[in-house]
Short mmCIF file of C-alpha atoms in Angstrom, two decimals:
data_model
loop_
_atom_site.label_atom_id
_atom_site.label_comp_id
_atom_site.label_asym_id
_atom_site.label_seq_id
_atom_site.Cartn_x
_atom_site.Cartn_y
_atom_site.Cartn_z
CA MET A 1 -71.86 -61.39 47.50
CA VAL A 2 -74.46 -58.93 48.79
CA ASN A 3 -76.53 -57.20 46.14
CA PRO A 4 -76.37 -53.43 46.62
CA VAL A 5 -79.30 -51.80 48.37
CA PRO A 6 -80.98 -49.17 46.14
CA GLN A 7 -80.06 -45.71 47.41
CA ASP A 8 -82.66 -43.74 45.42
CA TYR A 9 -85.76 -45.34 46.94
CA THR A 10 -88.50 -42.96 48.06
CA PRO A 11 -91.61 -44.10 49.93
CA THR A 12 -94.94 -44.19 48.13
CA GLY A 13 -96.95 -41.04 48.74
CA LEU A 14 -94.03 -38.85 49.84
CA ARG A 15 -94.66 -35.23 48.90
CA PRO A 16 -92.09 -34.43 46.19
CA ASP A 17 -90.95 -31.11 47.61
CA SER A 18 -90.21 -32.57 51.06
CA LEU A 19 -87.01 -34.28 49.89
CA ILE A 20 -84.45 -31.60 49.12
CA THR A 21 -80.94 -31.46 47.73
CA ALA A 22 -78.44 -28.68 47.83
CA GLY A 23 -78.24 -28.26 44.05
CA ALA A 24 -75.49 -25.82 43.25
CA ALA A 25 -75.84 -23.89 46.52
CA ASP A 26 -73.09 -23.87 49.11
CA GLU A 27 -75.45 -22.72 51.87
CA ILE A 28 -78.96 -23.67 53.01
CA ASP A 29 -81.11 -21.69 55.42
CA THR A 30 -83.73 -23.04 57.80
CA ASP A 31 -85.20 -22.17 61.19
CA VAL A 32 -84.77 -25.49 63.05
CA LEU A 33 -82.15 -28.03 62.02
CA ILE A 34 -82.64 -31.54 63.39
CA VAL A 35 -79.67 -33.89 63.04
CA GLY A 36 -80.95 -37.48 62.78
CA SER A 37 -84.30 -39.04 61.84
CA GLY A 38 -84.67 -41.79 64.45
CA MET A 39 -87.30 -41.76 67.17
CA GLY A 40 -86.14 -38.47 68.75
CA GLY A 41 -85.52 -36.52 65.56
CA ALA A 42 -88.61 -37.78 63.74
CA THR A 43 -90.92 -37.09 66.69
CA LEU A 44 -89.53 -33.62 67.20
CA ALA A 45 -90.04 -32.84 63.51
CA TRP A 46 -93.65 -34.03 63.80
CA ALA A 47 -94.20 -31.89 66.91
CA LEU A 48 -92.84 -28.77 65.14
CA LYS A 49 -94.65 -29.23 61.83
CA ASP A 50 -97.37 -26.74 62.75
CA SER A 51 -95.09 -24.28 64.56
CA GLY A 52 -94.72 -21.90 61.63
CA HIS A 53 -90.98 -22.55 61.53
CA ARG A 54 -89.04 -24.07 58.66
CA VAL A 55 -87.92 -27.46 59.94
CA LEU A 56 -85.16 -29.43 58.23
CA VAL A 57 -84.20 -32.98 59.19
CA VAL A 58 -80.75 -34.08 58.06
CA GLU A 59 -80.08 -37.83 57.86
CA ARG A 60 -76.77 -39.39 56.85
CA GLY A 61 -78.59 -42.42 55.47
CA THR A 62 -81.28 -42.73 52.82
CA PHE A 63 -84.76 -44.24 52.80
CA LEU A 64 -84.50 -47.98 53.32
CA PRO A 65 -86.32 -49.77 50.47
CA ARG A 66 -89.33 -51.90 51.25
CA GLU A 67 -88.21 -55.00 49.41
CA PRO A 68 -88.51 -58.80 49.77
CA GLU A 69 -85.04 -58.95 51.35
CA ASN A 70 -86.38 -57.05 54.39
CA SER A 71 -87.91 -60.19 55.85
CA ARG A 72 -85.19 -62.66 54.92
CA PRO A 73 -83.01 -63.14 58.02
CA ALA A 74 -80.10 -64.50 56.04
CA GLU A 75 -79.87 -61.15 54.22
CA MET A 76 -79.78 -59.34 57.54
CA TYR A 77 -77.75 -61.59 59.82
CA ILE A 78 -75.44 -63.48 57.48
CA LYS A 79 -74.98 -61.22 54.47
CA GLY A 80 -75.25 -57.96 56.43
CA ARG A 81 -77.36 -56.34 53.72
CA TYR A 82 -78.42 -53.30 55.76
CA LYS A 83 -75.31 -52.77 57.90
CA ASN A 84 -73.92 -49.36 57.00
CA ALA A 85 -72.50 -47.87 60.21
CA GLY A 86 -68.90 -48.87 59.60
CA HIS A 87 -66.80 -49.57 62.69
CA TRP A 88 -66.32 -48.14 66.13
CA TYR A 89 -63.43 -49.14 68.38
CA ASP A 90 -63.19 -50.73 71.81
CA GLY A 91 -61.28 -48.13 73.82
CA SER A 92 -59.63 -50.70 76.03
CA THR A 93 -58.23 -52.90 73.26
CA GLY A 94 -58.37 -50.79 70.11
CA ARG A 95 -60.34 -53.61 68.45
CA PRO A 96 -62.80 -52.48 65.78
CA PHE A 97 -66.37 -53.72 66.02
CA ALA A 98 -69.52 -53.26 63.96
CA PRO A 99 -72.01 -51.43 66.17
CA GLY A 100 -75.67 -52.39 66.31
CA VAL A 101 -76.83 -49.12 64.79
CA TYR A 102 -78.13 -48.32 61.31
CA TYR A 103 -77.99 -45.18 59.19
CA TRP A 104 -81.36 -45.15 57.46
CA VAL A 105 -84.31 -42.80 57.63
CA GLY A 106 -86.13 -43.83 60.81
CA GLY A 107 -82.89 -44.93 62.40
CA ASN A 108 -82.83 -48.04 64.56
CA THR A 109 -86.63 -48.15 64.71
CA ARG A 110 -86.62 -49.69 61.22
CA PHE A 111 -85.07 -52.76 62.87
CA TYR A 112 -86.60 -52.77 66.36
CA GLY A 113 -89.30 -55.17 67.56
CA ALA A 114 -91.81 -52.35 68.24
CA MET A 115 -91.77 -53.10 71.96
CA LEU A 116 -92.90 -49.75 73.44
CA PRO A 117 -93.14 -49.80 77.24
CA ARG A 118 -93.41 -46.73 79.41
CA PHE A 119 -90.62 -46.44 81.97
CA ARG A 120 -91.86 -47.30 85.46
CA HIS A 121 -92.59 -44.57 88.00
CA SER A 122 -89.46 -45.56 89.97
CA ASP A 123 -87.23 -45.14 86.91
CA PHE A 124 -87.52 -41.36 87.30
CA THR A 125 -86.37 -41.44 90.93
CA GLU A 126 -83.12 -42.26 92.65
CA VAL A 127 -82.95 -46.03 93.13
CA ALA A 128 -80.44 -48.11 95.08
CA HIS A 129 -78.97 -50.98 93.05
CA TYR A 130 -76.56 -53.76 93.90
CA ASP A 131 -73.64 -51.90 92.33
CA GLY A 132 -74.55 -48.30 93.11
CA VAL A 133 -77.28 -45.71 92.57
CA SER A 134 -79.45 -45.00 89.59
CA ARG A 135 -79.86 -41.23 89.33
CA ALA A 136 -83.11 -39.30 89.55
CA TRP A 137 -84.31 -37.52 86.43
CA PRO A 138 -84.83 -33.74 86.43
CA PHE A 139 -88.54 -34.26 85.75
CA THR A 140 -91.07 -36.85 86.87
CA TYR A 141 -93.13 -39.61 85.34
CA GLU A 142 -96.16 -37.35 85.77
CA ASP A 143 -94.47 -34.68 83.69
CA LEU A 144 -93.95 -37.16 80.85
CA GLU A 145 -97.21 -39.11 81.13
CA PRO A 146 -99.37 -37.08 78.72
CA PHE A 147 -96.67 -37.31 76.08
CA TYR A 148 -96.47 -41.07 76.55
CA ALA A 149 -100.20 -41.16 75.77
CA THR A 150 -99.70 -39.14 72.57
CA MET A 151 -96.85 -41.37 71.44
CA GLU A 152 -98.96 -44.46 71.97
CA GLN A 153 -101.59 -42.93 69.69
CA LEU A 154 -99.04 -41.98 67.03
CA LEU A 155 -97.46 -45.43 67.02
CA GLN A 156 -100.75 -47.31 67.34
CA VAL A 157 -99.63 -49.23 70.41
CA HIS A 158 -101.49 -52.37 71.41
CA GLY A 159 -101.57 -53.20 75.13
CA GLN A 160 -103.57 -54.22 78.16
CA THR A 161 -103.67 -52.67 81.60
CA GLY A 162 -104.13 -54.34 84.97
CA GLU A 163 -101.69 -57.26 84.51
CA ASP A 164 -98.25 -55.84 85.34
CA PRO A 165 -97.80 -55.01 89.05
CA THR A 166 -95.19 -52.34 88.22
CA GLU A 167 -97.45 -50.53 85.76
CA PRO A 168 -97.47 -46.76 86.32
CA PRO A 169 -100.69 -44.71 86.33
CA ARG A 170 -102.20 -43.78 82.97
CA SER A 171 -104.46 -40.95 81.88
CA GLN A 172 -105.74 -42.90 78.85
CA PRO A 173 -106.13 -46.59 77.95
CA TYR A 174 -104.03 -48.14 75.23
CA PRO A 175 -105.38 -47.10 71.82
CA TYR A 176 -105.60 -50.71 70.63
CA PRO A 177 -106.20 -54.03 72.44
CA ALA A 178 -103.21 -56.22 73.21
CA LEU A 179 -102.01 -58.78 70.71
CA LYS A 180 -103.16 -62.18 71.85
CA HIS A 181 -100.64 -64.90 72.73
CA GLU A 182 -100.33 -67.74 70.25
CA PRO A 183 -100.96 -71.18 71.83
CA VAL A 184 -97.36 -71.99 72.82
CA ILE A 185 -96.90 -68.61 74.47
CA GLU A 186 -100.30 -68.83 76.20
CA ARG A 187 -99.20 -72.16 77.68
CA PHE A 188 -95.93 -70.54 78.83
CA ALA A 189 -97.88 -67.66 80.39
CA GLY A 190 -100.08 -70.19 82.21
CA SER A 191 -97.03 -71.89 83.64
CA LEU A 192 -95.66 -68.58 84.89
CA ARG A 193 -98.95 -67.78 86.58
CA GLU A 194 -98.93 -71.24 88.23
CA GLN A 195 -95.48 -70.31 89.57
CA GLY A 196 -96.96 -67.25 91.25
CA LEU A 197 -95.69 -64.73 88.68
CA HIS A 198 -97.49 -62.00 86.74
CA PRO A 199 -96.88 -62.28 83.00
CA PHE A 200 -98.49 -59.49 81.01
CA HIS A 201 -99.31 -58.66 77.41
CA THR A 202 -96.55 -56.38 76.16
CA PRO A 203 -97.21 -52.96 74.67
CA ASN A 204 -96.43 -53.52 71.04
CA ALA A 205 -96.85 -51.51 67.82
CA LEU A 206 -97.40 -54.36 65.43
CA ASN A 207 -100.66 -54.00 63.54
CA VAL A 208 -101.58 -57.60 62.81
CA THR A 209 -105.05 -59.19 62.90
CA THR A 210 -104.67 -62.62 61.32
CA GLN A 211 -102.18 -65.46 61.55
CA ASP A 212 -101.19 -64.70 57.95
CA ASP A 213 -100.35 -61.17 59.05
CA ARG A 214 -98.13 -62.54 61.82
CA ALA A 215 -96.42 -64.87 59.38
CA ALA A 216 -95.64 -61.89 57.14
CA VAL A 217 -93.86 -60.02 59.92
CA THR A 218 -92.35 -62.94 61.85
CA THR A 219 -88.82 -61.56 61.33
CA ALA A 220 -89.73 -57.93 62.13
CA ASP A 221 -87.97 -58.10 65.50
CA GLY A 222 -84.44 -57.40 64.24
CA CYS A 223 -85.22 -57.05 60.52
CA PRO A 224 -86.92 -54.28 58.57
CA ASP A 225 -90.58 -54.72 57.68
CA GLU A 226 -91.70 -54.29 54.09
CA THR A 227 -95.41 -54.67 54.90
CA GLY A 228 -95.89 -51.44 56.86
CA MET A 229 -97.62 -53.33 59.67
CA LYS A 230 -94.80 -52.47 62.10
CA SER A 231 -95.01 -48.91 63.40
CA ASP A 232 -91.67 -47.15 63.28
CA ALA A 233 -90.39 -43.59 63.33
CA GLU A 234 -90.42 -43.35 59.55
CA ASN A 235 -93.86 -44.65 58.59
CA ARG A 236 -95.94 -43.40 61.52
CA ILE A 237 -94.22 -40.15 62.50
CA LEU A 238 -91.75 -38.73 59.99
CA LEU A 239 -93.67 -39.37 56.75
CA PRO A 240 -96.77 -37.55 58.07
CA ALA A 241 -94.50 -34.67 59.13
CA LEU A 242 -92.85 -34.56 55.69
CA ASN A 243 -96.24 -34.47 54.02
CA ASP A 244 -97.17 -31.53 56.25
CA GLY A 245 -94.32 -29.18 55.48
CA VAL A 246 -91.19 -30.59 57.16
CA LYS A 247 -88.17 -31.05 54.85
CA ILE A 248 -85.49 -33.73 54.84
CA MET A 249 -82.02 -34.04 53.32
CA THR A 250 -80.80 -37.64 53.09
CA GLY A 251 -77.32 -38.91 52.37
CA THR A 252 -75.99 -35.94 54.34
CA GLU A 253 -73.64 -36.16 57.31
CA ILE A 254 -73.27 -33.28 59.73
CA THR A 255 -69.57 -33.12 60.55
CA ARG A 256 -69.33 -30.05 62.76
CA LEU A 257 -71.44 -27.39 64.48
CA ILE A 258 -70.07 -23.85 64.21
CA THR A 259 -70.66 -21.28 66.96
CA ALA A 260 -70.45 -17.53 67.01
CA PRO A 261 -67.04 -16.26 68.20
CA ASP A 262 -68.29 -15.84 71.78
CA GLY A 263 -69.51 -19.46 71.80
CA ARG A 264 -72.99 -18.59 73.09
CA LYS A 265 -74.91 -19.69 69.99
CA VAL A 266 -74.54 -22.19 67.18
CA VAL A 267 -74.81 -20.33 63.88
CA ALA A 268 -74.35 -23.12 61.32
CA ALA A 269 -73.69 -26.77 60.70
CA GLU A 270 -71.06 -28.08 58.33
CA ALA A 271 -72.29 -31.00 56.24
CA ARG A 272 -71.02 -33.49 53.66
CA HIS A 273 -73.51 -34.10 50.87
CA ALA A 274 -72.90 -35.74 47.48
CA GLY A 275 -69.14 -35.26 47.85
CA ARG A 276 -69.40 -31.59 48.70
CA THR A 277 -69.13 -29.55 51.87
CA LEU A 278 -72.18 -27.43 52.68
CA ARG A 279 -73.13 -24.90 55.31
CA ILE A 280 -76.61 -25.09 56.86
CA ASN A 281 -77.65 -21.95 58.73
CA ALA A 282 -80.42 -22.12 61.36
CA LYS A 283 -81.84 -20.37 64.39
CA SER A 284 -82.08 -23.53 66.51
CA PHE A 285 -80.09 -26.75 66.36
CA VAL A 286 -81.19 -30.15 67.69
CA VAL A 287 -78.86 -33.13 67.77
CA ALA A 288 -80.61 -36.53 67.64
CA GLY A 289 -78.12 -38.89 66.06
CA GLY A 290 -78.02 -41.45 68.88
CA ALA A 291 -76.10 -41.31 72.14
CA VAL A 292 -72.75 -42.13 70.58
CA ASN A 293 -72.89 -40.11 67.38
CA SER A 294 -74.45 -37.09 69.10
CA ALA A 295 -71.65 -37.00 71.66
CA ALA A 296 -69.07 -37.54 68.93
CA LEU A 297 -70.44 -34.63 66.87
CA LEU A 298 -70.37 -32.26 69.82
CA LEU A 299 -66.87 -33.37 70.82
CA ARG A 300 -65.63 -32.88 67.23
CA SER A 301 -67.12 -29.40 67.16
CA ALA A 302 -64.63 -28.10 69.75
CA ASN A 303 -63.41 -24.56 69.13
CA ASP A 304 -61.66 -21.74 70.99
CA ALA A 305 -64.77 -20.93 72.99
CA HIS A 306 -65.45 -24.62 73.73
CA PRO A 307 -62.06 -26.35 73.68
CA LYS A 308 -63.35 -29.63 75.15
CA GLY A 309 -66.39 -29.91 72.88
CA LEU A 310 -69.62 -27.95 72.53
CA GLY A 311 -71.49 -27.59 75.76
CA ASN A 312 -68.87 -29.48 77.76
CA SER A 313 -68.09 -27.12 80.62
CA SER A 314 -69.02 -29.92 83.02
CA LEU A 315 -66.55 -32.27 81.26
CA LEU A 316 -69.36 -34.86 81.22
CA LEU A 317 -70.01 -34.87 77.48
CA GLY A 318 -69.50 -38.43 76.25
CA ARG A 319 -69.33 -39.81 79.78
CA ASN A 320 -71.93 -41.95 81.58
CA TYR A 321 -72.41 -44.07 78.46
CA MET A 322 -74.92 -46.78 79.29
CA VAL A 323 -76.32 -49.81 77.51
CA HIS A 324 -78.28 -52.54 79.18
CA ASN A 325 -76.78 -55.68 80.56
CA SER A 326 -78.61 -58.03 78.24
CA THR A 327 -78.81 -61.74 77.46
CA PHE A 328 -80.45 -63.71 74.68
CA PHE A 329 -82.02 -66.66 76.48
CA VAL A 330 -83.29 -69.72 74.62
CA GLY A 331 -85.19 -72.63 76.19
CA VAL A 332 -85.51 -75.78 74.11
CA ASN A 333 -87.70 -78.84 74.37
CA PRO A 334 -86.67 -81.23 71.53
CA LEU A 335 -90.08 -82.91 71.70
CA ARG A 336 -92.18 -79.73 71.60
CA PRO A 337 -92.29 -77.78 68.31
CA ASN A 338 -93.00 -74.08 68.50
CA PRO A 339 -94.89 -72.84 65.42
CA THR A 340 -95.42 -69.35 66.91
CA LYS A 341 -95.03 -66.57 64.34
CA TRP A 342 -94.85 -63.58 66.70
CA GLN A 343 -93.72 -64.33 70.26
CA LYS A 344 -93.22 -60.77 71.41
CA THR A 345 -96.54 -60.62 73.22
CA LEU A 346 -95.39 -61.62 76.73
CA GLY A 347 -93.40 -59.72 79.32
CA LEU A 348 -92.55 -60.14 83.00
CA ASN A 349 -91.59 -57.43 85.49
CA ASP A 350 -91.88 -59.37 88.78
CA PHE A 351 -88.18 -58.78 89.41
CA TYR A 352 -88.02 -55.22 88.06
CA GLU A 353 -88.12 -53.48 91.42
CA ALA A 354 -86.78 -54.36 94.84
CA SER A 355 -89.07 -56.49 97.03
CA PRO A 356 -88.70 -58.65 100.16
CA GLY A 357 -87.47 -61.56 98.05
CA THR A 358 -85.47 -59.33 95.71
CA PRO A 359 -83.36 -56.82 97.65
CA TYR A 360 -82.19 -55.08 94.46
CA PRO A 361 -83.82 -54.56 91.08
CA LEU A 362 -83.02 -57.39 88.65
CA GLY A 363 -84.65 -56.34 85.40
CA ASN A 364 -87.12 -57.16 82.67
CA LEU A 365 -88.10 -60.25 80.67
CA GLN A 366 -89.61 -59.93 77.22
CA MET A 367 -90.03 -62.42 74.43
CA LEU A 368 -88.17 -62.12 71.14
CA GLY A 369 -90.19 -62.01 67.92
CA LYS A 370 -89.18 -65.55 66.97
CA LEU A 371 -85.62 -66.68 66.41
CA GLN A 372 -84.74 -68.43 63.16
CA ALA A 373 -81.58 -70.31 62.20
CA PRO A 374 -79.87 -67.42 60.33
CA MET A 375 -80.37 -65.22 63.39
CA LEU A 376 -78.49 -67.74 65.55
CA LYS A 377 -75.66 -68.34 63.11
CA PRO A 378 -73.52 -65.28 64.01
CA ALA A 379 -73.55 -66.37 67.69
CA ARG A 380 -72.86 -70.03 66.91
CA PRO A 381 -70.88 -69.96 63.62
CA TRP A 382 -69.61 -73.51 64.17
CA ALA A 383 -73.11 -75.00 64.32
CA PRO A 384 -74.61 -76.40 61.07
CA MET A 385 -77.74 -74.66 59.84
CA TRP A 386 -79.82 -77.85 60.16
CA ALA A 387 -79.01 -78.02 63.87
CA LEU A 388 -79.88 -74.37 64.38
CA ALA A 389 -83.13 -74.86 62.46
CA PHE A 390 -84.02 -77.84 64.65
CA MET A 391 -83.27 -75.85 67.80
CA SER A 392 -85.12 -72.67 66.80
CA GLY A 393 -88.12 -74.71 65.68
CA ARG A 394 -88.48 -76.03 69.25
CA SER A 395 -87.47 -73.06 71.33
CA ILE A 396 -88.97 -70.20 73.21
CA ASP A 397 -86.80 -67.10 72.87
CA ILE A 398 -86.37 -64.47 75.55
CA TYR A 399 -84.53 -61.18 75.94
CA LEU A 400 -83.38 -60.27 79.47
CA THR A 401 -82.29 -56.76 80.42
CA THR A 402 -80.81 -55.41 83.64
CA GLU A 403 -80.02 -51.76 84.29
CA ASP A 404 -76.45 -50.70 84.06
CA LEU A 405 -75.48 -47.66 86.07
CA PRO A 406 -73.94 -44.34 85.07
CA SER A 407 -70.17 -44.22 85.38
CA ARG A 408 -67.81 -41.42 84.35
CA GLU A 409 -65.36 -44.02 83.07
CA ASN A 410 -67.82 -45.48 80.57
CA ARG A 411 -67.62 -42.99 77.78
CA VAL A 412 -67.44 -42.03 74.11
CA ARG A 413 -64.19 -40.57 72.79
CA VAL A 414 -63.09 -39.39 69.35
CA GLU A 415 -59.73 -39.62 67.66
CA GLY A 416 -60.03 -37.99 64.27
CA ASP A 417 -62.62 -39.97 62.35
CA ARG A 418 -62.55 -42.84 64.85
CA ILE A 419 -65.13 -43.29 67.59
CA LEU A 420 -63.87 -45.11 70.67
CA ILE A 421 -66.13 -46.67 73.28
CA ASP A 422 -64.81 -47.22 76.82
CA TRP A 423 -67.30 -49.59 78.47
CA LYS A 424 -66.87 -51.83 81.45
CA PRO A 425 -70.17 -53.48 82.45
CA ASN A 426 -71.38 -52.90 86.00
CA ASN A 427 -74.28 -54.13 88.13
CA LEU A 428 -73.68 -57.66 86.83
CA TRP A 429 -74.72 -59.67 89.91
CA PRO A 430 -78.41 -58.77 89.46
CA HIS A 431 -78.22 -59.80 85.80
CA HIS A 432 -76.70 -63.17 86.70
CA GLU A 433 -79.45 -63.60 89.32
CA LEU A 434 -82.10 -62.73 86.74
CA VAL A 435 -80.73 -65.35 84.35
CA ARG A 436 -80.68 -67.88 87.18
CA ARG A 437 -84.30 -67.25 88.15
CA VAL A 438 -85.50 -67.34 84.55
CA THR A 439 -83.62 -70.57 83.96
CA ARG A 440 -85.50 -72.16 86.85
CA MET A 441 -88.92 -70.99 85.74
CA VAL A 442 -88.39 -71.86 82.07
CA ARG A 443 -87.35 -75.38 83.01
CA LYS A 444 -90.47 -75.66 85.16
CA ALA A 445 -92.44 -74.60 82.07
CA GLY A 446 -91.13 -77.64 80.19
CA TYR A 447 -87.94 -76.48 78.43
CA PRO A 448 -85.04 -78.43 79.94
CA LEU A 449 -82.27 -77.26 77.59
CA ILE A 450 -81.08 -73.71 78.22
CA PHE A 451 -78.76 -71.67 76.00
CA THR A 452 -77.67 -68.12 76.78
CA GLN A 453 -75.60 -65.49 75.05
CA ARG A 454 -74.74 -62.30 76.91
CA MET A 455 -74.46 -59.28 74.67
CA GLY A 456 -71.18 -57.44 74.41
CA ILE A 457 -69.90 -54.01 73.43
CA GLU A 458 -71.31 -54.23 69.90
CA THR A 459 -74.91 -54.54 71.15
CA ASN A 460 -75.77 -50.93 71.79
CA SER A 461 -79.27 -50.41 70.41
CA HIS A 462 -80.39 -49.18 73.88
CA MET A 463 -77.47 -46.76 74.37
CA CYS A 464 -78.00 -43.61 76.38
CA GLY A 465 -76.52 -41.16 78.89
CA THR A 466 -73.70 -39.35 77.09
CA ALA A 467 -75.14 -35.85 77.60
CA VAL A 468 -77.13 -36.20 80.81
CA ALA A 469 -79.84 -33.71 81.74
CA GLY A 470 -80.03 -32.15 85.16
CA HIS A 471 -80.54 -28.95 87.14
CA ASP A 472 -76.86 -28.37 88.07
CA PRO A 473 -74.60 -27.27 85.17
CA ALA A 474 -71.60 -28.67 87.01
CA GLN A 475 -73.18 -32.12 87.15
CA SER A 476 -74.96 -32.33 83.79
CA VAL A 477 -74.61 -31.36 80.15
CA LEU A 478 -78.25 -30.35 79.48
CA ASP A 479 -80.91 -28.53 81.47
CA PRO A 480 -84.27 -30.22 82.20
CA SER A 481 -85.62 -29.13 78.80
CA CYS A 482 -82.61 -30.86 77.15
CA ARG A 483 -81.07 -27.56 76.11
CA SER A 484 -77.32 -27.15 76.55
CA HIS A 485 -76.36 -25.36 79.75
CA ASP A 486 -73.66 -23.55 77.78
CA ILE A 487 -75.20 -22.83 74.36
CA GLU A 488 -78.60 -21.16 74.23
CA ASN A 489 -79.86 -22.56 70.89
CA LEU A 490 -78.61 -26.17 71.10
CA TRP A 491 -80.75 -29.13 72.23
CA VAL A 492 -80.29 -32.90 72.31
CA ALA A 493 -83.38 -35.00 71.56
CA ASP A 494 -82.19 -38.62 71.65
CA ALA A 495 -81.41 -40.87 74.62
CA SER A 496 -78.16 -39.02 75.34
CA PHE A 497 -80.06 -37.00 77.96
CA PHE A 498 -81.05 -40.07 80.07
CA PRO A 499 -79.62 -39.75 83.60
CA SER A 500 -80.20 -43.51 84.05
CA SER A 501 -80.87 -46.34 81.66
CA ALA A 502 -83.80 -48.07 83.44
CA ALA A 503 -84.14 -51.70 82.21
CA LEU A 504 -86.72 -51.28 79.46
CA ASN A 505 -86.70 -50.46 75.78
CA PRO A 506 -86.12 -46.68 75.48
CA ALA A 507 -87.93 -45.79 72.22
CA LEU A 508 -91.24 -44.61 73.63
CA THR A 509 -89.49 -42.51 76.27
CA ILE A 510 -87.28 -40.89 73.64
CA GLY A 511 -90.34 -39.96 71.61
CA ALA A 512 -92.35 -38.75 74.60
CA ASN A 513 -89.51 -36.52 75.67
CA ALA A 514 -89.21 -35.05 72.18
CA LEU A 515 -92.87 -34.04 72.41
CA ARG A 516 -92.24 -32.59 75.88
CA ILE A 517 -89.36 -30.32 74.78
CA ALA A 518 -90.83 -29.29 71.40
CA PRO A 519 -92.79 -26.24 72.72
CA SER A 520 -89.68 -24.75 74.33
CA ILE A 521 -87.76 -25.17 71.08
CA ALA A 522 -90.57 -23.58 69.07
CA GLN A 523 -90.78 -20.65 71.50
CA ALA A 524 -87.02 -20.08 71.59
CA THR A 525 -86.85 -20.13 67.78
CA LYS A 526 -89.33 -17.22 67.62
CA SER A 527 -87.16 -14.95 69.75
#
């Protein structure tokens, strides 16, 4: 039996008046309403904190307690202590599944591995892939670059330039030096270099200095972190914003956005809070609940002026749902123990872009934090824990991602309270080729036993694309500033706007874009 997670936890040092409740009121007024407190919502709140506007963040979850259970993988992976997103449904089979998303303040960043790469320059352009074309974005890498630099400062990113051949140009160095490889990973990096490859130190927001620090956060890739050494959207971005005037309502689900009769503006949001229905009035509305929930909210907000969902004149809302083709890859040498505490210091992008030996982009390699037996148990439920412990104690653990491509048929739908996901993976040949090449090089590095697990529909932590941004209202849901083409005071600030998925972790790009669009939201709210 899982012990209940405390729901009344508040972080140390939180300004008391920043956490609000409705009290007896049926209506609340603000200037900017932000739906969701993950990377997009939290960063936007931070960017607007000095705008002079009243900013309210609404989060359906509560603050996740910093407790000993955070770093116990059995609590996370076997007991499901922090799983609170309910079920979504596979649109092709009707089968329910537990999605890889979490409703807590800070969103999925409370569970991520703090891997914070910039997208490559080519990711913003049209790129030919094996299975089709990756779309160009309505702005360039150069447009986003200064905001990447600000995000790296906010999140205290550690990194090193000059190693990755695909690295885009930078206006500033990383704010902190890269985390050093531990001995086993340094040996692996040496083998890759001997094979003619270019391993690099990953950009990572883990603030560790000693081996004891690394031991304390060894499960932080996939589990919450009670130490505060992992930078996430809550501790590095939202809490400073809350202590500087931004407000938050937790335990509050926005169920519908309400427009004026002519449909040109949103005038209010309908919310469920403490068993009651509330109305939140605002001048500007920003949806940042994640690519699935944001699309679902806008679809459920259909009315006479917007019968197919808010801002859906293009009929693309909910479509072009993308998640990476991804594989957990484990190489084992039974004779070689791996005492590494934090593996996630090494990446490889040699196959990220097309080249003479790689006619199509294949994707990215990054290490996992360090797998432990309870983390493997859900994928191999038949295996005894002692065997999984033996294996994980002698393994190197890798995460492989390949870009999947936008498709109208991959989409989010709603049926009443149910969310349905139609997803048929595409661009799979490059992913299989990536796995094949990595298998060869890992064996050359001394790990003869290879185990792989390709991720399915429930692994959607990198989801994007359900409200794509673009210049043409007939071919996109949002304009280049991520404002709805159809509704003048509605923006989307999560990865829904991505025209393509790239093949890298999206968190830093989500945050950088929130900084980019914040001035336009602040200006529009004044008028």
